[in-house]
Amino acid sequence: MAFRTNAARMICNSRVIASKRAMSLLTKASTAPMLRTNTFGASATAAFKPLVASRGIKQINFGGSVETVYERADWPREKLLEYFKNDTMALIGYGSQGYGQGLNMRDNGINVIIGVRKNGASWKAAIEDGWVPGENLFDVKEAIEKGTIVMNLLSDAAQSETWNSIKPLLTKGKTLYFSHGFSPVFKDLTHVEPPKDIDVILVAPKGSGRTVRSLFKEGRGINSSYAVWNDVTGKAHEKAQALAVAVGSGYIYETTFEKEVNSDLYGERGCLMGGIHGMFLAQYEVLRENGHSPSEAFNETVEEATQSLYPLIGKYGMDYMYDACSTTARRGALDWYPVFKDALKPVFEDLYESTKNGTETKRSLEFNSQPDYREKLEAELQIIRNMEIWRVGKEVRKLRPENN
């Protein structure tokens, strides 16, 4: 895909300048205790218009819908330590999210302990990461008993399997925390029904636990959603917002448990993983069937997308891509994106319905609860590893300058 070099450079420079100006305004605005309103897609003069005095909260016009967004700046480390000075975070499970959120809280100075099956794989992994048995590493029951905020970060299937033993330990005064709405929303399938006499909250980082950790270490922070199931104390919203920052979030927006799980299951099956993989395979196979070499098919399908175009879309937006590409590429994209949208929308409608009605949850629980699910999963993943497109990709990645 060709770019209009001079035009792209001019656009890029102008956007960088505008971005620097916007960041300057944001930096100045973030030091003032006022409600800030940002209008994305509107004129620069309309941005950061102060409204009423408040705690650094800001409202943003997202394409015509105004939403409140909470930022890491609202909860500096000293404030977090004061807020949680009497709390013990009992983080149950040390998988991807447990790893990322646990280490981030520990680095933030929060009193956090890990609860996992003693001497299991997660126990050993936690020790490797510096958690100390008897000090901040315990079995699940003891950790929950010691904790004031119980962070259930077990896998969805494991939450269902262990709920009967965990629920009696969630005594009055504790807070129950999830990072996915899966278990309580689909309680008819999972049998996870949170107690009604304690606060129940959710913080859902929009990425893997490894990304939660890496962005925190870079001094950045992942974006997360938060939700409240029960607000017994009247402080559940504030508690969730503070916890979101404590686990490494950069900014936080409010949702519900239902919307979180529906959007999450839908997204990962669609554009985030399933859909994008299916699209890559379809384009690659048509190129190969028409005589293109493996390296050419991969470069035109995956490499250019992930190394050149997608990062620019992420940084500047799809409108930038249309501005910056050649007239031929632009014409083709403008003509064909409605075709793809019309063809794919019925698929996405079916996918959303399958998510909303619990079909995806039932399928996940049935598969992941099987005693041999790891072997079956590995067999499916091995099929993907052996696909020509990804074997070619392994060789192409070796040719990148940074890998030589």
Coordinates of N, CA, C and O in Angstrom, one line a residue, residues 11-137:
I11 N 0.7 16.0 7.0 CA -0.4 15.7 7.9 C 0.1 15.2 9.3 O -0.4 15.6 10.3
C12 N 1.1 14.3 9.2 CA 1.7 13.8 10.4 C 2.3 14.9 11.3 O 2.0 15.0 12.5
N13 N 3.0 15.8 10.6 CA 3.6 17.0 11.4 C 2.6 17.8 12.0 O 2.7 18.2 13.2
S14 N 1.5 18.1 11.2 CA 0.5 19.0 11.8 C -0.3 18.3 12.9 O -0.6 19.0 13.9
R15 N -0.5 17.0 12.8 CA -1.1 16.3 13.9 C -0.3 16.2 15.1 O -0.7 16.3 16.3
V16 N 1.1 16.0 14.9 CA 2.0 16.0 16.1 C 2.0 17.3 16.8 O 1.9 17.4 18.0
I17 N 2.0 18.4 16.0 CA 2.0 19.8 16.6 C 0.7 19.9 17.4 O 0.7 20.4 18.5
A18 N -0.4 19.6 16.8 CA -1.7 19.7 17.4 C -1.8 18.8 18.7 O -2.3 19.2 19.7
S19 N -1.2 17.7 18.6 CA -1.2 16.8 19.7 C -0.4 17.3 20.9 O -0.8 17.3 22.0
K20 N 0.8 18.0 20.5 CA 1.6 18.6 21.6 C 0.9 19.7 22.2 O 1.0 19.9 23.4
R21 N 0.2 20.5 21.4 CA -0.6 21.6 22.0 C -1.7 21.1 22.9 O -1.9 21.6 24.0
A22 N -2.4 20.0 22.4 CA -3.4 19.5 23.3 C -2.9 18.9 24.6 O -3.5 19.1 25.6
M23 N -1.7 18.2 24.5 CA -1.1 17.7 25.7 C -0.7 18.8 26.6 O -0.8 18.7 27.9
S24 N -0.2 19.9 26.1 CA 0.1 21.0 26.9 C -1.1 21.6 27.7 O -1.0 21.8 28.9
L25 N -2.2 21.7 26.9 CA -3.4 22.2 27.6 C -3.9 21.2 28.6 O -4.3 21.6 29.7
L26 N -3.8 19.9 28.3 CA -4.2 18.8 29.2 C -3.4 18.9 30.5 O -3.9 18.7 31.6
T27 N -2.0 19.0 30.3 CA -1.2 19.1 31.5 C -1.5 20.2 32.4 O -1.6 20.1 33.6
K28 N -1.8 21.4 31.8 CA -2.1 22.6 32.6 C -3.5 22.3 33.3 O -3.7 22.7 34.4
A29 N -4.4 21.7 32.5 CA -5.8 21.6 33.0 C -5.8 20.5 34.2 O -6.5 20.7 35.1
S30 N -4.9 19.5 34.1 CA -4.9 18.5 35.1 C -4.4 19.0 36.4 O -4.7 18.3 37.4
T31 N -3.8 20.1 36.5 CA -3.4 20.6 37.8 C -4.4 21.4 38.4 O -4.3 21.8 39.6
A32 N -5.5 21.7 37.7 CA -6.6 22.5 38.3 C -7.7 21.7 38.7 O -8.2 20.8 38.0
P33 N -8.2 21.9 40.0 CA -9.4 21.0 40.4 C -10.7 21.4 39.9 O -11.5 22.0 40.5
M34 N -10.9 21.1 38.6 CA -12.1 21.5 38.0 C -12.6 20.4 37.0 O -11.8 19.5 36.7
L35 N -13.9 20.4 36.7 CA -14.4 19.5 35.7 C -14.0 19.9 34.3 O -14.3 21.0 33.9
R36 N -13.3 19.1 33.6 CA -12.8 19.5 32.3 C -13.6 18.8 31.2 O -13.9 17.6 31.4
T37 N -14.0 19.5 30.2 CA -14.7 18.8 29.1 C -13.9 18.8 27.9 O -13.4 19.9 27.4
N38 N -13.7 17.7 27.3 CA -12.9 17.5 26.0 C -13.9 17.1 24.9 O -14.7 16.3 25.1
T39 N -13.8 17.7 23.8 CA -14.6 17.4 22.6 C -13.7 16.8 21.5 O -13.0 17.5 20.9
F40 N -13.8 15.5 21.4 CA -13.0 14.8 20.3 C -13.7 15.0 19.0 O -14.8 14.7 18.8
G41 N -12.9 15.5 18.0 CA -13.5 15.7 16.7 C -14.0 17.1 16.5 O -14.5 17.5 15.5
A42 N -14.0 18.0 17.5 CA -14.5 19.3 17.4 C -13.3 20.3 17.3 O -12.1 19.9 17.3
S43 N -13.5 21.6 17.2 CA -12.4 22.5 17.1 C -11.6 22.6 18.3 O -12.1 22.3 19.4
A44 N -10.3 23.0 18.2 CA -9.4 23.0 19.3 C -9.8 24.0 20.3 O -9.6 23.9 21.5
T45 N -10.5 25.1 19.9 CA -10.9 26.1 20.8 C -12.0 25.7 21.7 O -12.2 26.3 22.8
A46 N -12.7 24.6 21.4 CA -13.8 24.1 22.2 C -13.3 23.1 23.3 O -14.0 22.7 24.2
A47 N -12.0 22.7 23.2 CA -11.5 21.7 24.1 C -11.2 22.3 25.4 O -10.9 23.4 25.6
F48 N -11.3 21.4 26.5 CA -10.9 21.7 27.8 C -11.6 22.9 28.4 O -11.1 23.7 29.1
K49 N -12.9 23.0 28.1 CA -13.7 24.1 28.6 C -14.1 23.8 30.0 O -14.7 22.8 30.3
P50 N -13.7 24.6 31.0 CA -14.0 24.4 32.4 C -15.5 24.6 32.7 O -16.1 25.5 32.2
L51 N -16.0 23.7 33.5 CA -17.4 23.9 33.9 C -17.4 24.2 35.4 O -17.2 25.3 35.8
V52 N -17.7 23.2 36.3 CA -17.8 23.5 37.7 C -16.7 22.9 38.5 O -16.1 21.9 38.0
A53 N -16.4 23.4 39.6 CA -15.3 22.9 40.4 C -15.6 21.5 40.9 O -16.7 21.2 41.3
S54 N -14.6 20.6 40.8 CA -14.7 19.2 41.2 C -13.4 18.6 41.3 O -12.4 19.3 41.2
R55 N -13.3 17.2 41.6 CA -12.1 16.6 41.9 C -11.4 16.1 40.6 O -11.1 14.9 40.5
G56 N -11.0 17.0 39.7 CA -10.2 16.6 38.6 C -11.0 15.7 37.6 O -10.4 15.2 36.7
I57 N -12.2 15.4 37.9 CA -13.0 14.5 36.9 C -13.2 15.3 35.6 O -13.3 16.5 35.7
K58 N -13.2 14.6 34.5 CA -13.5 15.3 33.3 C -14.6 14.6 32.5 O -14.7 13.3 32.6
Q59 N -15.3 15.3 31.7 CA -16.3 14.8 30.8 C -15.8 14.9 29.4 O -15.2 16.0 29.1
I60 N -16.1 13.9 28.6 CA -15.6 13.9 27.2 C -16.8 13.6 26.3 O -17.6 12.8 26.6
N61 N -16.8 14.4 25.2 CA -17.8 14.2 24.2 C -17.3 13.1 23.2 O -16.5 13.4 22.4
F62 N -17.8 11.9 23.4 CA -17.4 10.8 22.5 C -18.3 10.7 21.3 O -19.4 10.1 21.4
G63 N -18.0 11.4 20.3 CA -18.9 11.3 19.1 C -20.3 11.8 19.3 O -21.2 11.3 18.7
G64 N -20.5 12.7 20.3 CA -21.9 13.2 20.5 C -22.5 12.7 21.8 O -23.5 13.2 22.3
S65 N -21.8 11.7 22.5 CA -22.3 11.2 23.8 C -21.3 11.6 24.8 O -20.1 11.3 24.8
V66 N -21.8 12.4 25.8 CA -20.9 12.9 26.9 C -20.8 11.8 28.0 O -21.8 11.3 28.5
E67 N -19.6 11.5 28.3 CA -19.3 10.5 29.4 C -18.3 11.1 30.4 O -17.5 11.9 30.0
T68 N -18.4 10.6 31.6 CA -17.4 11.0 32.6 C -16.3 9.9 32.6 O -16.5 8.7 32.6
V69 N -15.1 10.5 32.6 CA -13.9 9.6 32.6 C -13.1 10.0 33.9 O -12.9 11.1 34.2
Y70 N -12.6 8.9 34.5 CA -11.7 9.1 35.7 C -10.3 8.8 35.3 O -10.0 7.8 34.6
E71 N -9.4 9.5 35.9 CA -8.0 9.4 35.5 C -7.1 9.0 36.6 O -7.4 9.2 37.8
R72 N -5.9 8.5 36.3 CA -4.9 8.1 37.3 C -4.5 9.4 38.1 O -4.2 9.2 39.3
A73 N -4.6 10.5 37.5 CA -4.2 11.8 38.2 C -5.2 12.0 39.4 O -4.8 12.8 40.3
D74 N -6.4 11.5 39.3 CA -7.3 11.7 40.4 C -6.9 10.9 41.6 O -7.4 11.2 42.7
W75 N -6.1 9.9 41.5 CA -5.7 9.0 42.6 C -4.1 8.9 42.6 O -3.6 7.8 42.3
P76 N -3.4 9.9 43.0 CA -2.0 9.8 43.2 C -1.6 8.8 44.3 O -2.5 8.4 45.1
R77 N -0.4 8.3 44.2 CA 0.0 7.2 45.1 C -0.3 7.5 46.6 O -0.8 6.6 47.3
E78 N 0.0 8.7 47.0 CA -0.2 9.0 48.4 C -1.7 8.9 48.8 O -2.0 8.4 49.9
K79 N -2.6 9.3 47.9 CA -4.0 9.2 48.2 C -4.5 7.8 48.2 O -5.3 7.4 49.0
L80 N -3.9 6.9 47.3 CA -4.2 5.5 47.3 C -3.8 4.9 48.6 O -4.6 4.1 49.2
L81 N -2.6 5.2 49.1 CA -2.1 4.6 50.3 C -3.0 5.0 51.5 O -3.3 4.2 52.4
E82 N -3.4 6.2 51.5 CA -4.3 6.7 52.6 C -5.7 6.0 52.5 O -6.2 5.6 53.5
Y83 N -6.2 5.9 51.3 CA -7.5 5.4 51.1 C -7.6 3.9 51.5 O -8.6 3.4 52.1
F84 N -6.5 3.1 51.2 CA -6.5 1.7 51.5 C -5.7 1.3 52.7 O -5.3 0.2 52.8
K85 N -5.4 2.3 53.6 CA -4.5 2.0 54.7 C -5.0 0.9 55.6 O -4.2 0.3 56.3
N86 N -6.3 0.7 55.7 CA -6.8 -0.3 56.6 C -7.3 -1.6 55.9 O -7.9 -2.4 56.5
D87 N -6.9 -1.7 54.6 CA -7.4 -2.8 53.8 C -6.3 -3.8 53.5 O -5.1 -3.4 53.3
T88 N -6.7 -5.0 53.3 CA -5.8 -6.1 52.7 C -6.5 -6.6 51.5 O -7.6 -7.1 51.6
M89 N -5.8 -6.5 50.4 CA -6.3 -7.1 49.1 C -5.9 -8.6 49.0 O -4.8 -8.9 49.0
A90 N -6.9 -9.4 49.1 CA -6.7 -10.8 48.9 C -7.0 -11.2 47.5 O -8.1 -11.4 47.1
L91 N -5.9 -11.3 46.7 CA -6.0 -11.6 45.3 C -6.0 -13.1 45.1 O -5.0 -13.8 45.3
I92 N -7.2 -13.7 44.6 CA -7.3 -15.1 44.5 C -7.1 -15.5 43.0 O -7.8 -15.1 42.1
G93 N -6.1 -16.3 42.8 CA -5.7 -16.7 41.5 C -4.5 -16.0 41.0 O -4.4 -14.7 41.2
Y94 N -3.6 -16.7 40.3 CA -2.4 -16.0 39.9 C -2.1 -16.3 38.4 O -1.0 -16.7 38.0
G95 N -3.2 -16.2 37.6 CA -3.0 -16.3 36.2 C -2.6 -15.0 35.6 O -1.9 -14.2 36.2
S96 N -3.0 -14.7 34.3 CA -2.6 -13.5 33.6 C -2.9 -12.2 34.4 O -2.1 -11.4 34.7
Q97 N -4.2 -12.1 34.7 CA -4.6 -10.9 35.4 C -4.1 -10.8 36.9 O -3.7 -9.8 37.4
G98 N -4.1 -12.0 37.5 CA -3.6 -12.0 38.9 C -2.1 -11.5 38.9 O -1.7 -10.8 39.8
Y99 N -1.3 -12.0 38.0 CA 0.1 -11.6 37.9 C 0.2 -10.1 37.7 O 0.9 -9.4 38.5
G100 N -0.5 -9.6 36.7 CA -0.3 -8.1 36.4 C -0.9 -7.2 37.5 O -0.2 -6.3 37.9
Q101 N -2.1 -7.5 37.9 CA -2.7 -6.6 38.9 C -2.0 -6.8 40.3 O -1.8 -5.8 41.0
G102 N -1.6 -8.0 40.6 CA -1.0 -8.2 41.9 C 0.4 -7.5 42.0 O 0.6 -6.8 43.0
L103 N 1.2 -7.6 41.0 CA 2.5 -7.0 41.0 C 2.4 -5.4 41.0 O 3.2 -4.7 41.6
N104 N 1.4 -4.9 40.2 CA 1.2 -3.5 40.1 C 0.8 -2.9 41.5 O 1.3 -1.9 41.9
M105 N -0.1 -3.6 42.2 CA -0.5 -3.1 43.5 C 0.6 -3.2 44.5 O 0.8 -2.3 45.3
R106 N 1.4 -4.3 44.4 CA 2.6 -4.4 45.3 C 3.5 -3.2 45.1 O 4.0 -2.6 46.0
D107 N 3.8 -2.9 43.8 CA 4.7 -1.8 43.5 C 4.1 -0.5 43.9 O 4.9 0.5 44.2
N108 N 2.8 -0.4 43.9 CA 2.2 0.9 44.4 C 2.1 1.0 45.9 O 1.7 2.0 46.4
G109 N 2.6 0.0 46.6 CA 2.7 0.0 48.1 C 1.4 -0.4 48.7 O 1.3 -0.3 50.0
I110 N 0.5 -1.0 48.0 CA -0.8 -1.5 48.5 C -0.6 -2.8 49.3 O 0.2 -3.6 48.8
N111 N -1.2 -3.0 50.4 CA -1.1 -4.3 51.1 C -1.9 -5.4 50.4 O -3.1 -5.4 50.5
V112 N -1.2 -6.2 49.7 CA -1.8 -7.2 48.8 C -1.2 -8.6 49.2 O 0.0 -8.7 49.3
I113 N -2.1 -9.6 49.3 CA -1.7 -11.0 49.5 C -2.3 -11.8 48.4 O -3.3 -11.5 47.8
I114 N -1.6 -13.0 48.1 CA -2.1 -13.9 47.0 C -2.6 -15.1 47.6 O -2.1 -15.7 48.6
G115 N -3.7 -15.6 47.1 CA -4.3 -16.8 47.5 C -4.5 -17.8 46.4 O -5.2 -17.6 45.4
V116 N -3.7 -18.9 46.4 CA -3.8 -20.0 45.4 C -3.6 -21.3 46.0 O -3.3 -21.4 47.2
R117 N -3.8 -22.4 45.3 CA -3.6 -23.7 45.8 C -2.2 -24.0 46.1 O -1.3 -23.7 45.3
K118 N -1.9 -24.4 47.4 CA -0.6 -24.6 47.9 C 0.2 -25.6 47.1 O -0.3 -26.7 46.8
N119 N 1.4 -25.2 46.7 CA 2.4 -26.0 45.9 C 1.9 -26.3 44.5 O 2.5 -27.2 43.8
G120 N 0.9 -25.7 44.0 CA 0.5 -25.8 42.6 C 1.3 -25.0 41.7 O 2.3 -24.3 42.2
A121 N 1.0 -25.0 40.4 CA 1.8 -24.2 39.5 C 1.8 -22.7 39.7 O 2.8 -22.0 39.6
S122 N 0.6 -22.2 40.1 CA 0.5 -20.8 40.4 C 1.2 -20.4 41.7 O 1.8 -19.3 41.8
W123 N 1.2 -21.3 42.6 CA 2.0 -21.1 43.9 C 3.5 -20.9 43.6 O 4.1 -20.0 44.0
K124 N 4.0 -21.8 42.7 CA 5.4 -21.8 42.4 C 5.7 -20.5 41.5 O 6.8 -19.9 41.7
A125 N 4.8 -20.1 40.6 CA 5.0 -18.9 39.8 C 5.0 -17.7 40.7 O 5.8 -16.8 40.5
A126 N 4.1 -17.7 41.7 CA 4.1 -16.5 42.6 C 5.4 -16.4 43.4 O 5.9 -15.3 43.6
I127 N 6.0 -17.5 43.9 CA 7.2 -17.5 44.6 C 8.3 -16.9 43.7 O 9.2 -16.1 44.1
E128 N 8.3 -17.3 42.4 CA 9.3 -16.8 41.5 C 9.2 -15.3 41.3 O 10.2 -14.6 41.0
D129 N 8.0 -14.8 41.5 CA 7.8 -13.3 41.4 C 8.0 -12.6 42.7 O 7.7 -11.4 42.8
G130 N 8.5 -13.3 43.7 CA 8.8 -12.6 44.9 C 7.8 -12.7 46.0 O 8.0 -12.0 47.1
W131 N 6.7 -13.4 45.8 CA 5.7 -13.5 46.9 C 6.2 -14.6 47.9 O 6.8 -15.6 47.5
V132 N 6.0 -14.3 49.2 CA 6.6 -15.1 50.2 C 5.6 -15.9 51.0 O 4.7 -15.3 51.6
P133 N 5.7 -17.2 51.0 CA 4.7 -18.0 51.7 C 4.6 -17.6 53.2 O 5.7 -17.4 53.8
G134 N 3.4 -17.5 53.7 CA 3.2 -17.1 55.1 C 3.3 -15.7 55.4 O 3.0 -15.2 56.5
E135 N 3.8 -14.9 54.4 CA 3.9 -13.5 54.5 C 2.9 -12.7 53.6 O 2.1 -11.9 54.1
N136 N 2.9 -13.0 52.4 CA 1.9 -12.5 51.4 C 1.5 -13.5 50.4 O 0.9 -13.1 49.4
L137 N 1.7 -14.8 50.7 CA 1.3 -15.9 49.8 C 0.7 -17.0 50.7 O 1.3 -17.5 51.6

